[in-house]
Every structure is written in C-alpha cells, then in structure tokens.
PDB file of C-alpha atoms in Angstrom:
ATOM      1  CA  UNK U  80      45.841 136.483 180.099  1.00 40.00           C
ATOM      2  CA  UNK U  81      43.571 139.103 181.586  1.00 45.00           C
ATOM      3  CA  UNK U  82      42.432 137.371 184.757  1.00 43.00           C
ATOM      4  CA  UNK U  83      42.008 134.109 186.589  1.00 43.00           C
ATOM      5  CA  UNK U  84      38.328 134.169 185.637  1.00 43.00           C
ATOM      6  CA  UNK U  85      39.276 133.957 181.956  1.00 44.00           C
ATOM      7  CA  UNK U  86      41.638 131.085 182.684  1.00 43.00           C
ATOM      8  CA  UNK U  87      39.011 129.282 184.724  1.00 42.00           C
ATOM      9  CA  UNK U  88      36.412 129.683 181.960  1.00 50.00           C
ATOM     10  CA  UNK U  89      38.796 128.242 179.367  1.00 59.00           C
ATOM     11  CA  UNK U  90      40.515 125.551 181.382  1.00 72.00           C
ATOM     12  CA  UNK U  91      40.682 123.650 184.632  1.00 84.00           C
ATOM     13  CA  UNK U  92      39.556 125.220 187.912  1.00 92.00           C
ATOM     14  CA  UNK U  93      42.229 126.296 190.423  1.00 94.00           C
ATOM     15  CA  UNK U  94      41.789 123.197 192.617  1.00 95.00           C
ATOM     16  CA  UNK U  95      42.180 121.008 189.498  1.00 92.00           C
ATOM     17  CA  UNK U  96      45.316 122.878 188.425  1.00 91.00           C
ATOM     18  CA  UNK U  97      46.690 122.504 191.938  1.00 93.00           C
ATOM     19  CA  UNK U  98      45.976 118.765 191.874  1.00 92.00           C
ATOM     20  CA  UNK U  99      47.784 118.413 188.546  1.00 88.00           C
ATOM     21  CA  UNK U 100      50.751 120.417 189.857  1.00 89.00           C
ATOM     22  CA  UNK U 101      51.105 118.961 193.326  1.00 89.00           C
ATOM     23  CA  UNK U 102      48.515 116.313 194.110  1.00 91.00           C
ATOM     24  CA  UNK U 103      46.061 116.037 196.976  1.00 94.00           C
ATOM     25  CA  UNK U 104      47.771 118.456 199.326  1.00 95.00           C
ATOM     26  CA  UNK U 105      48.009 121.178 196.715  1.00 95.00           C
ATOM     27  CA  UNK U 106      44.304 120.816 195.864  1.00 96.00           C
ATOM     28  CA  UNK U 107      43.482 120.921 199.586  1.00 97.00           C
ATOM     29  CA  UNK U 108      45.521 124.132 199.962  1.00 96.00           C
ATOM     30  CA  UNK U 109      43.457 125.810 197.241  1.00 97.00           C
ATOM     31  CA  UNK U 110      40.216 124.603 198.872  1.00 97.00           C
ATOM     32  CA  UNK U 111      41.228 126.042 202.268  1.00 96.00           C
ATOM     33  CA  UNK U 112      42.408 129.271 200.647  1.00 96.00           C
ATOM     34  CA  UNK U 113      39.080 129.580 198.791  1.00 95.00           C
ATOM     35  CA  UNK U 114      37.311 129.415 202.134  1.00 95.00           C
ATOM     36  CA  UNK U 115      39.735 131.886 203.697  1.00 95.00           C
ATOM     37  CA  UNK U 116      39.212 134.415 200.915  1.00 93.00           C
ATOM     38  CA  UNK U 117      35.437 134.159 201.407  1.00 91.00           C
ATOM     39  CA  UNK U 118      35.840 134.734 205.159  1.00 91.00           C
ATOM     40  CA  UNK U 119      34.471 131.280 206.039  1.00 93.00           C
ATOM     41  CA  UNK U 120      37.713 129.895 207.469  1.00 94.00           C
ATOM     42  CA  UNK U 121      40.431 131.415 209.616  1.00 93.00           C
ATOM     43  CA  UNK U 122      43.500 130.264 211.496  1.00 93.00           C
ATOM     44  CA  UNK U 123      42.992 128.108 214.564  1.00 92.00           C
ATOM     45  CA  UNK U 124      45.384 127.177 217.354  1.00 91.00           C
ATOM     46  CA  UNK U 125      48.635 125.375 216.714  1.00 91.00           C
ATOM     47  CA  UNK U 126      48.812 125.659 212.945  1.00 92.00           C
ATOM     48  CA  UNK U 127      45.246 124.618 212.220  1.00 94.00           C
ATOM     49  CA  UNK U 128      42.392 126.119 210.250  1.00 95.00           C
ATOM     50  CA  UNK U 129      38.923 126.518 211.689  1.00 94.00           C
ATOM     51  CA  UNK U 130      35.483 127.516 210.464  1.00 93.00           C
ATOM     52  CA  UNK U 131      34.582 131.117 211.197  1.00 90.00           C
ATOM     53  CA  UNK U 132      31.100 131.154 209.733  1.00 88.00           C
ATOM     54  CA  UNK U 133      28.743 128.943 207.724  1.00 87.00           C
ATOM     55  CA  UNK U 134      28.775 129.014 203.953  1.00 87.00           C
ATOM     56  CA  UNK U 135      26.230 131.378 202.446  1.00 81.00           C
ATOM     57  CA  UNK U 136      24.059 130.635 199.407  1.00 76.00           C
ATOM     58  CA  UNK U 137      27.069 131.141 197.144  1.00 71.00           C
ATOM     59  CA  UNK U 138      28.664 128.132 198.861  1.00 79.00           C
ATOM     60  CA  UNK U 139      26.477 125.819 196.777  1.00 81.00           C
ATOM     61  CA  UNK U 140      28.511 126.833 193.726  1.00 89.00           C
ATOM     62  CA  UNK U 141      31.837 125.874 195.321  1.00 93.00           C
ATOM     63  CA  UNK U 142      33.661 122.699 194.261  1.00 95.00           C
ATOM     64  CA  UNK U 143      32.754 119.563 196.218  1.00 95.00           C
ATOM     65  CA  UNK U 144      36.234 119.463 197.769  1.00 97.00           C
ATOM     66  CA  UNK U 145      35.906 122.998 199.122  1.00 96.00           C
ATOM     67  CA  UNK U 146      32.461 122.295 200.588  1.00 95.00           C
ATOM     68  CA  UNK U 147      33.802 119.089 202.169  1.00 96.00           C
ATOM     69  CA  UNK U 148      36.712 120.934 203.780  1.00 96.00           C
ATOM     70  CA  UNK U 149      34.326 123.500 205.236  1.00 96.00           C
ATOM     71  CA  UNK U 150      32.005 120.799 206.573  1.00 94.00           C
ATOM     72  CA  UNK U 151      34.941 118.954 208.117  1.00 95.00           C
ATOM     73  CA  UNK U 152      36.223 122.106 209.811  1.00 95.00           C
ATOM     74  CA  UNK U 153      32.749 122.737 211.281  1.00 91.00           C
ATOM     75  CA  UNK U 154      33.296 119.745 213.564  1.00 85.00           C
ATOM     76  CA  UNK U 155      36.792 120.683 214.754  1.00 92.00           C
ATOM     77  CA  UNK U 156      39.858 122.628 213.614  1.00 95.00           C
ATOM     78  CA  UNK U 157      42.475 120.682 211.688  1.00 96.00           C
ATOM     79  CA  UNK U 158      45.823 121.015 210.039  1.00 94.00           C
ATOM     80  CA  UNK U 159      46.282 119.860 206.428  1.00 94.00           C
ATOM     81  CA  UNK U 160      47.500 116.374 207.376  1.00 94.00           C
ATOM     82  CA  UNK U 161      44.457 115.815 209.564  1.00 95.00           C
ATOM     83  CA  UNK U 162      42.134 117.053 206.828  1.00 96.00           C
ATOM     84  CA  UNK U 163      43.664 114.720 204.244  1.00 96.00           C
ATOM     85  CA  UNK U 164      42.799 111.640 206.297  1.00 95.00           C
ATOM     86  CA  UNK U 165      39.272 112.674 207.210  1.00 96.00           C
ATOM     87  CA  UNK U 166      36.861 110.594 205.151  1.00 96.00           C
ATOM     88  CA  UNK U 167      34.682 113.606 204.329  1.00 95.00           C
ATOM     89  CA  UNK U 168      37.678 115.239 202.588  1.00 97.00           C
ATOM     90  CA  UNK U 169      39.370 112.099 201.252  1.00 96.00           C
ATOM     91  CA  UNK U 170      36.314 111.068 199.214  1.00 97.00           C
ATOM     92  CA  UNK U 171      36.049 114.318 197.188  1.00 97.00           C
ATOM     93  CA  UNK U 172      39.806 114.047 196.526  1.00 96.00           C
ATOM     94  CA  UNK U 173      39.253 110.550 195.129  1.00 95.00           C
ATOM     95  CA  UNK U 174      36.399 111.908 193.013  1.00 95.00           C
ATOM     96  CA  UNK U 175      38.624 114.740 191.772  1.00 94.00           C
ATOM     97  CA  UNK U 176      41.317 112.271 190.735  1.00 91.00           C
ATOM     98  CA  UNK U 177      38.686 110.193 188.944  1.00 90.00           C
ATOM     99  CA  UNK U 178      37.309 113.246 187.103  1.00 90.00           C
ATOM    100  CA  UNK U 179      40.794 114.251 185.992  1.00 87.00           C
ATOM    101  CA  UNK U 180      41.520 110.662 184.962  1.00 84.00           C
ATOM    102  CA  UNK U 181      38.407 110.569 182.802  1.00 84.00           C
ATOM    103  CA  UNK U 182      39.365 113.952 181.323  1.00 80.00           C
ATOM    104  CA  UNK U 183      42.820 112.594 180.467  1.00 73.00           C
ATOM    105  CA  UNK U 184      45.548 114.392 182.438  1.00 67.00           C
ATOM    106  CA  UNK U 185      45.999 111.762 185.185  1.00 66.00           C
ATOM    107  CA  UNK U 186      46.873 108.128 184.368  1.00 60.00           C
ATOM    108  CA  UNK U 187      44.325 105.561 185.529  1.00 53.00           C
ATOM    109  CA  UNK U 188      46.574 103.086 187.338  1.00 45.00           C
ATOM    110  CA  UNK U 189      49.837 104.811 188.095  1.00 42.00           C
ATOM    111  CA  UNK U 190      50.298 107.759 190.415  1.00 50.00           C
ATOM    112  CA  UNK U 191      51.686 110.785 188.683  1.00 55.00           C
ATOM    113  CA  UNK U 192      50.705 112.919 185.752  1.00 58.00           C
ATOM    114  CA  UNK U 193      50.578 112.473 182.008  1.00 60.00           C
ATOM    115  CA  UNK U 194      52.285 114.861 179.620  1.00 63.00           C
ATOM    116  CA  UNK U 195      49.019 116.728 179.086  1.00 61.00           C
ATOM    117  CA  UNK U 196      48.600 116.937 182.872  1.00 62.00           C
ATOM    118  CA  UNK U 197      52.043 118.523 183.195  1.00 65.00           C
ATOM    119  CA  UNK U 198      51.436 120.847 180.256  1.00 68.00           C
ATOM    120  CA  UNK U 199      48.306 122.501 181.686  1.00 68.00           C
ATOM    121  CA  UNK U 200      49.996 124.135 184.715  1.00 73.00           C
ATOM    122  CA  UNK U 201      53.176 124.829 182.718  1.00 77.00           C
ATOM    123  CA  UNK U 202      51.240 126.621 179.961  1.00 77.00           C
ATOM    124  CA  UNK U 203      49.331 128.708 182.491  1.00 80.00           C
ATOM    125  CA  UNK U 204      52.539 129.595 184.372  1.00 84.00           C
ATOM    126  CA  UNK U 205      54.047 130.860 181.116  1.00 81.00           C
ATOM    127  CA  UNK U 206      51.215 133.380 180.762  1.00 80.00           C
ATOM    128  CA  UNK U 207      50.776 134.063 184.448  1.00 82.00           C
ATOM    129  CA  UNK U 208      54.086 134.770 186.209  1.00 86.00           C
ATOM    130  CA  UNK U 209      54.475 134.660 189.976  1.00 89.00           C
ATOM    131  CA  UNK U 210      53.676 138.165 191.296  1.00 89.00           C
ATOM    132  CA  UNK U 211      55.876 139.814 193.911  1.00 87.00           C
ATOM    133  CA  UNK U 212      52.913 140.921 196.045  1.00 86.00           C
ATOM    134  CA  UNK U 213      49.145 140.577 196.311  1.00 86.00           C
ATOM    135  CA  UNK U 214      48.548 144.195 195.376  1.00 89.00           C
ATOM    136  CA  UNK U 215      45.956 144.412 192.605  1.00 89.00           C
ATOM    137  CA  UNK U 216      45.123 140.703 192.593  1.00 91.00           C
ATOM    138  CA  UNK U 217      41.507 139.599 192.838  1.00 92.00           C
ATOM    139  CA  UNK U 218      40.642 136.586 195.017  1.00 92.00           C
ATOM    140  CA  UNK U 219      40.343 134.501 191.832  1.00 92.00           C
ATOM    141  CA  UNK U 220      43.813 135.604 190.750  1.00 92.00           C
ATOM    142  CA  UNK U 221      45.236 134.637 194.151  1.00 93.00           C
ATOM    143  CA  UNK U 222      43.701 131.175 193.897  1.00 94.00           C
ATOM    144  CA  UNK U 223      45.122 130.655 190.431  1.00 93.00           C
ATOM    145  CA  UNK U 224      48.596 131.844 191.448  1.00 93.00           C
ATOM    146  CA  UNK U 225      48.629 129.526 194.488  1.00 94.00           C
ATOM    147  CA  UNK U 226      47.343 126.664 192.315  1.00 93.00           C
ATOM    148  CA  UNK U 227      50.210 127.269 189.878  1.00 93.00           C
ATOM    149  CA  UNK U 228      53.085 128.023 192.272  1.00 93.00           C
ATOM    150  CA  UNK U 229      52.163 126.428 195.626  1.00 92.00           C
ATOM    151  CA  UNK U 230      54.008 127.491 198.783  1.00 92.00           C
ATOM    152  CA  UNK U 231      56.070 130.174 197.013  1.00 92.00           C
ATOM    153  CA  UNK U 232      52.881 131.995 196.052  1.00 94.00           C
ATOM    154  CA  UNK U 233      51.071 131.272 199.292  1.00 93.00           C
ATOM    155  CA  UNK U 234      53.834 132.701 201.463  1.00 92.00           C
ATOM    156  CA  UNK U 235      54.091 135.749 199.191  1.00 92.00           C
ATOM    157  CA  UNK U 236      50.376 136.478 198.878  1.00 93.00           C
ATOM    158  CA  UNK U 237      49.051 135.403 202.288  1.00 92.00           C
ATOM    159  CA  UNK U 238      52.050 134.875 204.579  1.00 92.00           C
ATOM    160  CA  UNK U 239      50.237 135.298 207.887  1.00 92.00           C
ATOM    161  CA  UNK U 240      47.424 132.867 207.107  1.00 93.00           C
ATOM    162  CA  UNK U 241      49.872 130.437 205.478  1.00 92.00           C
ATOM    163  CA  UNK U 242      51.820 130.355 208.732  1.00 91.00           C
ATOM    164  CA  UNK U 243      49.003 130.561 211.287  1.00 91.00           C
ATOM    165  CA  UNK U 244      46.613 128.299 209.377  1.00 91.00           C
ATOM    166  CA  UNK U 245      49.268 125.613 208.914  1.00 90.00           C
ATOM    167  CA  UNK U 246      49.235 125.753 205.119  1.00 90.00           C
ATOM    168  CA  UNK U 247      52.932 126.394 204.527  1.00 81.00           C
ATOM    169  CA  UNK U 248      55.552 124.133 205.963  1.00 63.00           C
ATOM    170  CA  UNK U 249      54.965 121.706 208.761  1.00 53.00           C
ATOM    171  CA  UNK U 250      52.956 122.965 211.722  1.00 44.00           C
ATOM    172  CA  UNK U 251      52.842 126.427 210.214  1.00 41.00           C
ATOM    173  CA  UNK U 252      56.585 126.808 209.751  1.00 43.00           C
ATOM    174  CA  UNK U 253      57.741 127.549 206.237  1.00 40.00           C
ATOM    175  CA  UNK U 254      60.017 124.927 204.777  1.00 39.00           C
ATOM    176  CA  UNK U 255      62.333 125.157 201.838  1.00 39.00           C
ATOM    177  CA  UNK U 256      61.094 123.748 198.557  1.00 38.00           C
ATOM    178  CA  UNK U 257      62.930 120.696 197.360  1.00 36.00           C
ATOM    179  CA  UNK U 258      63.942 120.889 193.754  1.00 34.00           C
ATOM    180  CA  UNK U 259      61.543 118.985 191.542  1.00 35.00           C
ATOM    181  CA  UNK U 260      58.573 119.118 193.923  1.00 34.00           C
ATOM    182  CA  UNK U 261      55.717 121.525 193.354  1.00 36.00           C
ATOM    183  CA  UNK U 262      53.645 120.077 196.157  1.00 36.00           C
ATOM    184  CA  UNK U 263      52.534 122.175 199.099  1.00 36.00           C
ATOM    185  CA  UNK U 264      54.001 121.378 202.556  1.00 34.00           C
ATOM    186  CA  UNK U 265      57.315 120.044 201.199  1.00 33.00           C
ATOM    187  CA  UNK U 266      57.534 116.630 199.584  1.00 32.00           C
ATOM    188  CA  UNK U 267      55.712 114.964 202.481  1.00 34.00           C
ATOM    189  CA  UNK U 268      55.100 111.293 202.832  1.00 34.00           C
ATOM    190  CA  UNK U 269      52.292 108.834 202.350  1.00 34.00           C
ATOM    191  CA  UNK U 270      50.082 108.549 199.328  1.00 33.00           C
ATOM    192  CA  UNK U 271      50.238 111.415 196.897  1.00 34.00           C
ATOM    193  CA  UNK U 272      47.690 111.171 194.125  1.00 38.00           C
ATOM    194  CA  UNK U 273      49.140 113.045 191.210  1.00 37.00           C
ATOM    195  CA  UNK U 274      52.376 114.301 192.769  1.00 37.00           C
ATOM    196  CA  UNK U 275      55.400 114.284 190.531  1.00 33.00           C
TER     197      UNK U 275
END
C-alpha cells in the first residue's frame, strides 16, 4: 500500500476503521486527531482538548463526527469521556454505527462486529505495519495508523498531544493495553458500540 489516501479511496475512512476496531471511543480519537493535525484543536487544561481556531472552508469536507467534535469543543474544552456523552457528538456516532450497519460490517441488534467488520482493519494492518516513529508519515498516514492500532500508534506518533489532550489513558496518563481490546483509553466502561 502506497499511502493512506489510497486506502481511504478503496475502503473505509479512518474514523470508520477506528469504529470497527475499537468502537465509539476509537472513532472519537481519530476525529480529535484529525482536528489536531489541521491545527484546529490543541490540548486544554487537565487532559482536555480545546478548539484553537475555527474550521476553514476545507472543514465542510470533514466527516460529520469530526465537525461535531469541533463544534462541541467551541463551547468548552472536554476530555474524551465528556465528548462521548455530549449530544452533539453522540448523534453522529449513532449515525456512523447506522451507516456501518447498512454497509454490513456491524450487526444491527447486537453490539460488536461481524466477521467482515473484523476483517477490514485486520487486512489493512497486514499491509500497513505499525511504524516506529512519525518520520515520513503524512497526516493521512497518521490517521490511518491510529485508526488501525489505537493507543499504541497514538503514543508513538503524537505522544505529547496524546498525553496533554487526554487521548491516551485516563486523564492523559497512558495505560497498559489489555489483551484482546483494541479500543482507545483502555477497555473503559459503559456502552461501547462496536467494541470487541
């Protein structure tokens, strides 16, 4: 695979891959990271993310989830748990699950993923190994790697923002990954649309 752009043109977008791999929180991580890479979001106080500037005209082309996260952060900084329960962010996550359900990888009634939903990230990981550093990676490549590998990639590629923006671990502190969970921020609690 030559680049994340090629993968995105041929398959699911990074936030969709993240949802299939790790559910709502993983998709939210990719949305926040998209905004960070564009310079629209930065770390706030106490392990939160905050808006640094409005979206430009290119923001109209961003996924609905990413635009919703930006709009929510315009009102006040938030950590990932706070963002997940804000209605403005929760609704695009429900829509994302619905879109993936209609497309086939997410079962309609049961939380979790279908075989095809598990195959998509696994197939991409086979052709796109976890890099040891961010050197030479485009922003699109970074998004794809984080979508595929979660916290391991995030703390390798953007350790400072992962920590200060509250994306890795709880309250910005990195936590160990539990075996069998690909979800960002540990295995967490509460509802997890699409988590294994």
